[in-house]
mmCIF file of C-alpha atoms and ligand atoms in Angstrom:
data_model
loop_
_atom_site.group_PDB
_atom_site.id
_atom_site.type_symbol
_atom_site.label_atom_id
_atom_site.label_comp_id
_atom_site.label_asym_id
_atom_site.label_seq_id
_atom_site.Cartn_x
_atom_site.Cartn_y
_atom_site.Cartn_z
ATOM 1 C CA MET A 1 -35.098 -0.575 9.793
ATOM 2 C CA ASP A 2 -33.194 1.622 7.105
ATOM 3 C CA VAL A 3 -29.384 0.967 7.180
ATOM 4 C CA PRO A 4 -27.700 4.503 6.823
ATOM 5 C CA MET A 5 -25.827 5.126 3.640
ATOM 6 C CA PRO A 6 -22.061 5.663 4.070
ATOM 7 C CA PRO A 7 -20.910 9.175 3.313
ATOM 8 C CA PRO A 8 -20.298 10.229 -0.340
ATOM 9 C CA LEU A 9 -16.491 10.084 -1.326
ATOM 10 C CA GLU A 10 -14.267 12.575 -2.680
ATOM 11 C CA PRO A 11 -12.366 12.008 -5.993
ATOM 12 C CA LEU A 12 -8.241 11.786 -5.292
ATOM 13 C CA ASP A 13 -6.351 14.140 -6.541
ATOM 14 C CA GLU A 14 -4.436 12.987 -10.115
ATOM 15 C CA THR A 15 -2.364 15.656 -10.574
ATOM 16 C CA TRP A 16 0.597 14.263 -9.061
ATOM 17 C CA GLU A 17 4.020 12.154 -11.149
ATOM 18 C CA ARG A 18 5.455 9.653 -8.881
ATOM 19 C CA ALA A 19 3.963 7.870 -6.228
ATOM 20 C CA LEU A 20 5.575 5.600 -4.072
ATOM 21 C CA CYS A 21 3.732 2.244 -1.935
ATOM 22 C CA VAL A 22 4.999 0.996 0.972
ATOM 23 C CA VAL A 23 3.310 -1.697 2.315
ATOM 24 C CA ALA A 24 3.799 -4.435 4.575
ATOM 25 C CA HIS A 25 3.580 -7.823 3.105
ATOM 26 C CA PRO A 26 3.139 -8.931 -0.667
ATOM 27 C CA ASP A 27 -0.183 -9.199 -1.426
ATOM 28 C CA ASP A 28 -1.385 -5.827 0.815
ATOM 29 C CA MET A 29 -1.638 -3.732 -2.377
ATOM 30 C CA GLU A 30 -3.778 -6.751 -4.476
ATOM 31 C CA PHE A 31 -6.406 -6.429 -1.810
ATOM 32 C CA GLY A 32 -8.354 -3.403 -3.614
ATOM 33 C CA ALA A 33 -5.652 -1.080 -4.271
ATOM 34 C CA ALA A 34 -4.133 -2.525 -7.534
ATOM 35 C CA ALA A 35 -6.861 -1.874 -9.990
ATOM 36 C CA ALA A 36 -6.120 1.810 -8.845
ATOM 37 C CA VAL A 37 -2.417 1.798 -10.025
ATOM 38 C CA ALA A 38 -3.351 0.452 -13.138
ATOM 39 C CA ARG A 39 -5.103 3.476 -13.623
ATOM 40 C CA TRP A 40 -2.651 5.937 -13.039
ATOM 41 C CA THR A 41 0.262 3.667 -14.600
ATOM 42 C CA GLY A 42 -2.062 3.490 -17.916
ATOM 43 C CA GLN A 43 -2.208 7.457 -17.163
ATOM 44 C CA GLY A 44 1.918 7.484 -17.508
ATOM 45 C CA LYS A 45 2.737 8.541 -13.772
ATOM 46 C CA TRP A 46 5.484 6.059 -12.239
ATOM 47 C CA VAL A 47 4.271 4.001 -9.105
ATOM 48 C CA GLY A 48 6.986 2.394 -6.997
ATOM 49 C CA TYR A 49 6.289 -0.614 -4.400
ATOM 50 C CA THR A 50 8.198 -1.029 -1.480
ATOM 51 C CA MET A 51 7.775 -4.179 0.620
ATOM 52 C CA VAL A 52 8.848 -3.990 4.163
ATOM 53 C CA THR A 53 8.726 -7.864 4.449
ATOM 54 C CA SER A 54 8.403 -10.388 2.198
ATOM 55 C CA GLY A 55 5.799 -12.031 3.457
ATOM 56 C CA GLU A 56 7.776 -15.211 4.327
ATOM 57 C CA ALA A 57 5.557 -16.014 7.290
ATOM 58 C CA GLY A 58 2.278 -16.245 5.574
ATOM 59 C CA ILE A 59 1.781 -20.066 4.193
ATOM 60 C CA ASP A 60 1.577 -22.211 7.135
ATOM 61 C CA GLY A 61 2.261 -24.924 5.154
ATOM 62 C CA MET A 62 5.694 -23.438 3.818
ATOM 63 C CA HIS A 63 9.296 -22.792 6.073
ATOM 64 C CA PRO A 64 10.052 -19.172 5.527
ATOM 65 C CA ASP A 65 13.490 -19.988 4.147
ATOM 66 C CA GLU A 66 11.430 -21.146 0.847
ATOM 67 C CA CYS A 67 8.370 -19.115 1.007
ATOM 68 C CA ARG A 68 10.468 -15.772 0.879
ATOM 69 C CA PRO A 69 11.338 -16.490 -3.074
ATOM 70 C CA VAL A 70 8.072 -17.612 -3.603
ATOM 71 C CA ARG A 71 6.516 -14.437 -2.599
ATOM 72 C CA GLU A 72 8.852 -12.273 -3.990
ATOM 73 C CA ALA A 73 8.169 -13.794 -7.303
ATOM 74 C CA GLU A 74 4.976 -13.410 -7.049
ATOM 75 C CA GLN A 75 4.700 -10.093 -5.774
ATOM 76 C CA VAL A 76 6.954 -8.661 -8.943
ATOM 77 C CA GLU A 77 4.802 -10.404 -11.274
ATOM 78 C CA SER A 78 1.632 -8.936 -9.372
ATOM 79 C CA ALA A 79 3.394 -5.108 -9.763
ATOM 80 C CA ARG A 80 3.957 -6.218 -13.355
ATOM 81 C CA VAL A 81 0.450 -7.076 -14.170
ATOM 82 C CA VAL A 82 -0.377 -2.954 -13.198
ATOM 83 C CA GLY A 83 2.318 -1.318 -14.787
ATOM 84 C CA VAL A 84 4.704 -1.166 -11.951
ATOM 85 C CA GLY A 85 8.725 -2.129 -12.605
ATOM 86 C CA THR A 86 10.256 -1.225 -9.291
ATOM 87 C CA VAL A 87 9.955 -3.628 -6.690
ATOM 88 C CA ASP A 88 11.895 -3.219 -3.461
ATOM 89 C CA PHE A 89 12.255 -5.544 -0.849
ATOM 90 C CA LEU A 90 13.544 -4.328 2.553
ATOM 91 C CA HIS A 91 13.465 -7.969 4.177
ATOM 92 C CA GLN A 92 12.427 -7.138 7.562
ATOM 93 C CA PRO A 93 10.735 -10.076 9.690
ATOM 94 C CA ASP A 94 7.209 -10.673 9.007
ATOM 95 C CA GLY A 95 4.443 -10.905 11.409
ATOM 96 C CA VAL A 96 7.089 -8.935 13.820
ATOM 97 C CA LEU A 97 7.585 -5.577 12.620
ATOM 98 C CA GLU A 98 8.177 -2.928 15.131
ATOM 99 C CA TYR A 99 7.031 0.395 14.879
ATOM 100 C CA GLY A 100 10.284 3.021 15.842
ATOM 101 C CA VAL A 101 13.462 4.739 14.603
ATOM 102 C CA PRO A 102 15.308 1.959 12.460
ATOM 103 C CA MET A 103 11.911 1.296 11.002
ATOM 104 C CA ARG A 104 11.315 4.957 9.985
ATOM 105 C CA ARG A 105 15.087 5.299 9.123
ATOM 106 C CA LEU A 106 14.285 2.385 6.037
ATOM 107 C CA LEU A 107 11.755 4.249 4.713
ATOM 108 C CA THR A 108 13.168 7.580 5.175
ATOM 109 C CA ALA A 109 15.979 5.967 2.595
ATOM 110 C CA GLU A 110 13.447 4.772 0.430
ATOM 111 C CA ILE A 111 11.334 8.101 0.050
ATOM 112 C CA ARG A 112 14.847 10.009 -0.834
ATOM 113 C CA ARG A 113 15.649 7.476 -3.156
ATOM 114 C CA HIS A 114 12.160 7.588 -5.363
ATOM 115 C CA ARG A 115 11.097 10.935 -4.614
ATOM 116 C CA PRO A 116 7.681 10.500 -5.146
ATOM 117 C CA ASP A 117 4.692 13.509 -4.885
ATOM 118 C CA ILE A 118 2.345 11.003 -3.075
ATOM 119 C CA VAL A 119 2.978 8.075 -0.767
ATOM 120 C CA ILE A 120 0.238 5.107 -0.683
ATOM 121 C CA THR A 121 0.097 2.440 2.279
ATOM 122 C CA GLY A 122 -1.955 0.072 3.732
ATOM 123 C CA ASN A 123 -5.267 1.094 6.473
ATOM 124 C CA PHE A 124 -3.414 1.525 9.433
ATOM 125 C CA ARG A 125 -5.863 2.080 11.697
ATOM 126 C CA ASP A 126 -6.803 -0.268 14.332
ATOM 127 C CA THR A 127 -9.620 -2.240 12.747
ATOM 128 C CA TRP A 128 -11.090 -2.823 9.057
ATOM 129 C CA GLY A 129 -14.429 -1.217 10.088
ATOM 130 C CA GLY A 130 -16.783 -2.971 13.012
ATOM 131 C CA ARG A 131 -14.829 -5.463 14.857
ATOM 132 C CA ASN A 132 -12.695 -6.592 12.106
ATOM 133 C CA LEU A 133 -9.053 -6.135 14.081
ATOM 134 C CA ASN A 134 -6.194 -4.808 11.846
ATOM 135 C CA GLN A 135 -2.935 -6.876 11.469
ATOM 136 C CA ALA A 136 0.003 -5.307 13.894
ATOM 137 C CA ASP A 137 2.336 -5.434 10.892
ATOM 138 C CA HIS A 138 0.143 -3.013 8.527
ATOM 139 C CA ILE A 139 -0.316 -0.554 12.058
ATOM 140 C CA ALA A 140 3.348 -0.323 12.097
ATOM 141 C CA VAL A 141 4.719 0.536 8.358
ATOM 142 C CA GLY A 142 1.395 2.669 8.161
ATOM 143 C CA ARG A 143 2.632 5.011 11.220
ATOM 144 C CA ALA A 144 6.484 4.899 10.355
ATOM 145 C CA VAL A 145 5.523 6.034 6.646
ATOM 146 C CA LEU A 146 3.653 9.248 8.043
ATOM 147 C CA ASP A 147 7.032 9.730 10.270
ATOM 148 C CA ALA A 148 9.338 8.707 7.451
ATOM 149 C CA VAL A 149 7.786 11.339 4.676
ATOM 150 C CA ARG A 150 8.488 13.982 7.683
ATOM 151 C CA ASP A 151 11.970 12.651 8.418
ATOM 152 C CA ALA A 152 12.910 12.669 4.538
ATOM 153 C CA GLY A 153 12.415 16.553 4.386
ATOM 154 C CA ASN A 154 15.112 17.135 7.094
ATOM 155 C CA ARG A 155 18.546 17.070 6.449
ATOM 156 C CA TRP A 156 19.672 16.681 10.207
ATOM 157 C CA VAL A 157 17.376 13.385 10.892
ATOM 158 C CA PHE A 158 19.172 10.492 9.145
ATOM 159 C CA PRO A 159 21.986 12.844 8.149
ATOM 160 C CA GLU A 160 24.542 9.725 7.689
ATOM 161 C CA GLN A 161 22.410 9.030 4.484
ATOM 162 C CA VAL A 162 22.544 12.488 3.349
ATOM 163 C CA ALA A 163 26.319 12.279 3.990
ATOM 164 C CA ASP A 164 26.056 9.102 1.689
ATOM 165 C CA GLY A 165 24.498 11.336 -1.327
ATOM 166 C CA LEU A 166 20.714 10.714 -0.765
ATOM 167 C CA GLU A 167 19.247 14.155 -0.912
ATOM 168 C CA PRO A 168 16.515 15.552 1.364
ATOM 169 C CA TRP A 169 13.288 15.220 -0.278
ATOM 170 C CA GLY A 170 10.265 16.807 1.040
ATOM 171 C CA GLY A 171 7.900 16.994 -2.064
ATOM 172 C CA VAL A 172 5.641 14.210 -0.569
ATOM 173 C CA ARG A 173 2.124 16.158 -0.622
ATOM 174 C CA ALA A 174 -0.039 13.976 1.176
ATOM 175 C CA VAL A 175 -0.058 9.948 2.406
ATOM 176 C CA TRP A 176 -2.978 8.008 1.186
ATOM 177 C CA ALA A 177 -3.537 5.009 3.276
ATOM 178 C CA ALA A 178 -5.781 2.221 0.881
ATOM 179 C CA GLY A 179 -9.115 0.431 2.607
ATOM 180 C CA SER A 180 -8.931 2.759 5.841
ATOM 181 C CA PRO A 181 -12.406 2.359 7.032
ATOM 182 C CA ASP A 182 -12.461 6.012 7.864
ATOM 183 C CA ALA A 183 -11.945 6.814 4.176
ATOM 184 C CA THR A 184 -12.595 10.118 2.876
ATOM 185 C CA HIS A 185 -11.459 10.177 -1.151
ATOM 186 C CA ALA A 186 -11.422 6.795 -4.019
ATOM 187 C CA VAL A 187 -10.697 6.222 -7.308
ATOM 188 C CA ASP A 188 -12.452 5.103 -10.310
ATOM 189 C CA THR A 189 -11.139 1.318 -11.094
ATOM 190 C CA THR A 190 -13.967 0.572 -13.344
ATOM 191 C CA ASP A 191 -11.837 0.435 -16.025
ATOM 192 C CA THR A 192 -9.160 -1.387 -14.789
ATOM 193 C CA PHE A 193 -10.933 -3.464 -12.419
ATOM 194 C CA SER A 194 -9.872 -6.866 -14.001
ATOM 195 C CA ALA A 195 -6.128 -6.184 -14.066
ATOM 196 C CA GLY A 196 -6.929 -5.519 -10.321
ATOM 197 C CA VAL A 197 -8.262 -9.151 -10.327
ATOM 198 C CA GLU A 198 -5.084 -10.549 -12.493
ATOM 199 C CA SER A 199 -2.822 -8.588 -10.126
ATOM 200 C CA LEU A 200 -4.281 -10.207 -6.788
ATOM 201 C CA LYS A 201 -4.316 -13.571 -9.101
ATOM 202 C CA ALA A 202 -0.489 -13.788 -8.996
ATOM 203 C CA HIS A 203 -0.506 -14.392 -5.500
ATOM 204 C CA GLN A 204 -1.142 -17.988 -6.212
ATOM 205 C CA ALA A 205 1.066 -20.178 -4.136
ATOM 206 C CA TYR A 206 -0.031 -17.756 -1.161
ATOM 207 C CA ILE A 207 -4.301 -17.118 -2.305
ATOM 208 C CA ASP A 208 -3.504 -21.730 -1.715
ATOM 209 C CA GLY A 209 -2.318 -21.678 1.304
ATOM 210 C CA LEU A 210 -5.217 -19.471 3.018
ATOM 211 C CA GLY A 211 -7.213 -22.881 2.318
ATOM 212 C CA TRP A 212 -10.222 -20.745 1.896
ATOM 213 C CA GLU A 213 -11.919 -23.161 -0.435
ATOM 214 C CA ASN A 214 -13.649 -21.949 -3.340
ATOM 215 C CA TRP A 215 -12.683 -18.315 -3.127
ATOM 216 C CA ASP A 216 -12.760 -16.454 -5.753
ATOM 217 C CA PRO A 217 -10.975 -13.403 -6.336
ATOM 218 C CA ALA A 218 -12.544 -11.716 -8.376
ATOM 219 C CA GLU A 219 -16.352 -11.846 -6.720
ATOM 220 C CA PHE A 220 -14.092 -10.738 -3.351
ATOM 221 C CA LEU A 221 -12.739 -7.217 -5.102
ATOM 222 C CA GLU A 222 -15.771 -6.722 -6.985
ATOM 223 C CA GLY A 223 -18.306 -6.336 -3.697
ATOM 224 C CA PHE A 224 -15.606 -4.200 -1.553
ATOM 225 C CA GLY A 225 -15.087 -2.492 -5.276
ATOM 226 C CA ARG A 226 -19.346 -2.224 -6.042
ATOM 227 C CA ALA A 227 -19.770 -0.835 -2.315
ATOM 228 C CA THR A 228 -16.926 1.942 -3.018
ATOM 229 C CA GLY A 229 -18.128 2.593 -5.983
ATOM 230 C CA GLN A 230 -21.389 3.752 -4.915
ATOM 231 C CA ARG A 231 -20.550 5.985 -2.813
ATOM 232 C CA LEU A 232 -18.096 7.713 -5.427
ATOM 233 C CA GLY A 233 -21.454 7.315 -8.009
ATOM 234 C CA VAL A 234 -19.301 4.821 -10.356
ATOM 235 C CA ALA A 235 -19.428 1.503 -10.550
ATOM 236 C CA PHE A 236 -15.857 0.488 -8.483
ATOM 237 C CA ALA A 237 -13.590 2.531 -6.917
ATOM 238 C CA ALA A 238 -10.617 1.567 -4.112
ATOM 239 C CA PRO A 239 -11.283 4.117 -1.270
ATOM 240 C CA PHE A 240 -8.088 5.498 0.239
ATOM 241 C CA GLU A 241 -7.633 7.933 3.897
ATOM 242 C CA VAL A 242 -6.197 11.497 3.085
ATOM 243 C CA PHE A 243 -2.947 12.778 5.045
ATOM 244 C CA PRO A 244 -2.444 16.090 3.968
ATOM 245 C CA MET A 245 1.649 16.470 4.284
ATOM 246 C CA GLY A 246 2.499 19.687 3.247
ATOM 247 C CA TRP A 247 2.205 23.046 4.730
ATOM 248 C CA GLY A 248 -0.123 24.357 1.575
ATOM 249 C CA GLY A 249 -2.228 20.753 1.695
HETATM 250 ZN ZN1 LIG B 1 -0.292 -7.827 5.017
#
């Protein structure tokens, strides 16, 4: 029986200057998207990271109070490796994030502060494809990101931020969800693939804490990168689902 070929992917638009990546946890960008970030910073674009939590509930054998600074330091290093110098931590509680107005308020402030053309988040669909369930924090953050992008442009939503000097920002053209099973687009990461691997390896305490014996970050990223690359017609690529946000998009 023939296995059906997954559909081809379109190349992502690269005619932008600033992107803000908003994800639930340290390491969310590094499971596939970091090589794309390395490509973009290499083109001279500005990319910033916003971590909604510090991933402090992510290591079974380490208390969150001990874990938090370790994971923050690993994320800052992981970002540095791919050319990202701005990493904000919003210090929301890892594992129990809730979609709602309080999270939209926090993310709106981040978008108004950084004024990105593109906002990137992680996959927030129910699954990673098939029956591999997604995680609750990822779903909550992704949904709040979509709303916050619109909230950011409306001066009457969270007006206290505007009163405090944060101007409304309606300039976000699209939200891109990295690693979505419904990806429509991809970016060629062939030249920056190894930077993406190094970026994931920076999460050493987290990887050790997973206790996956003989797990090789390079091999792991190669599997996904190659499969996506085939759909774009290149060696390695990272997949993104595109949500146009402007009226013109
Ligand atoms: Zn995560």
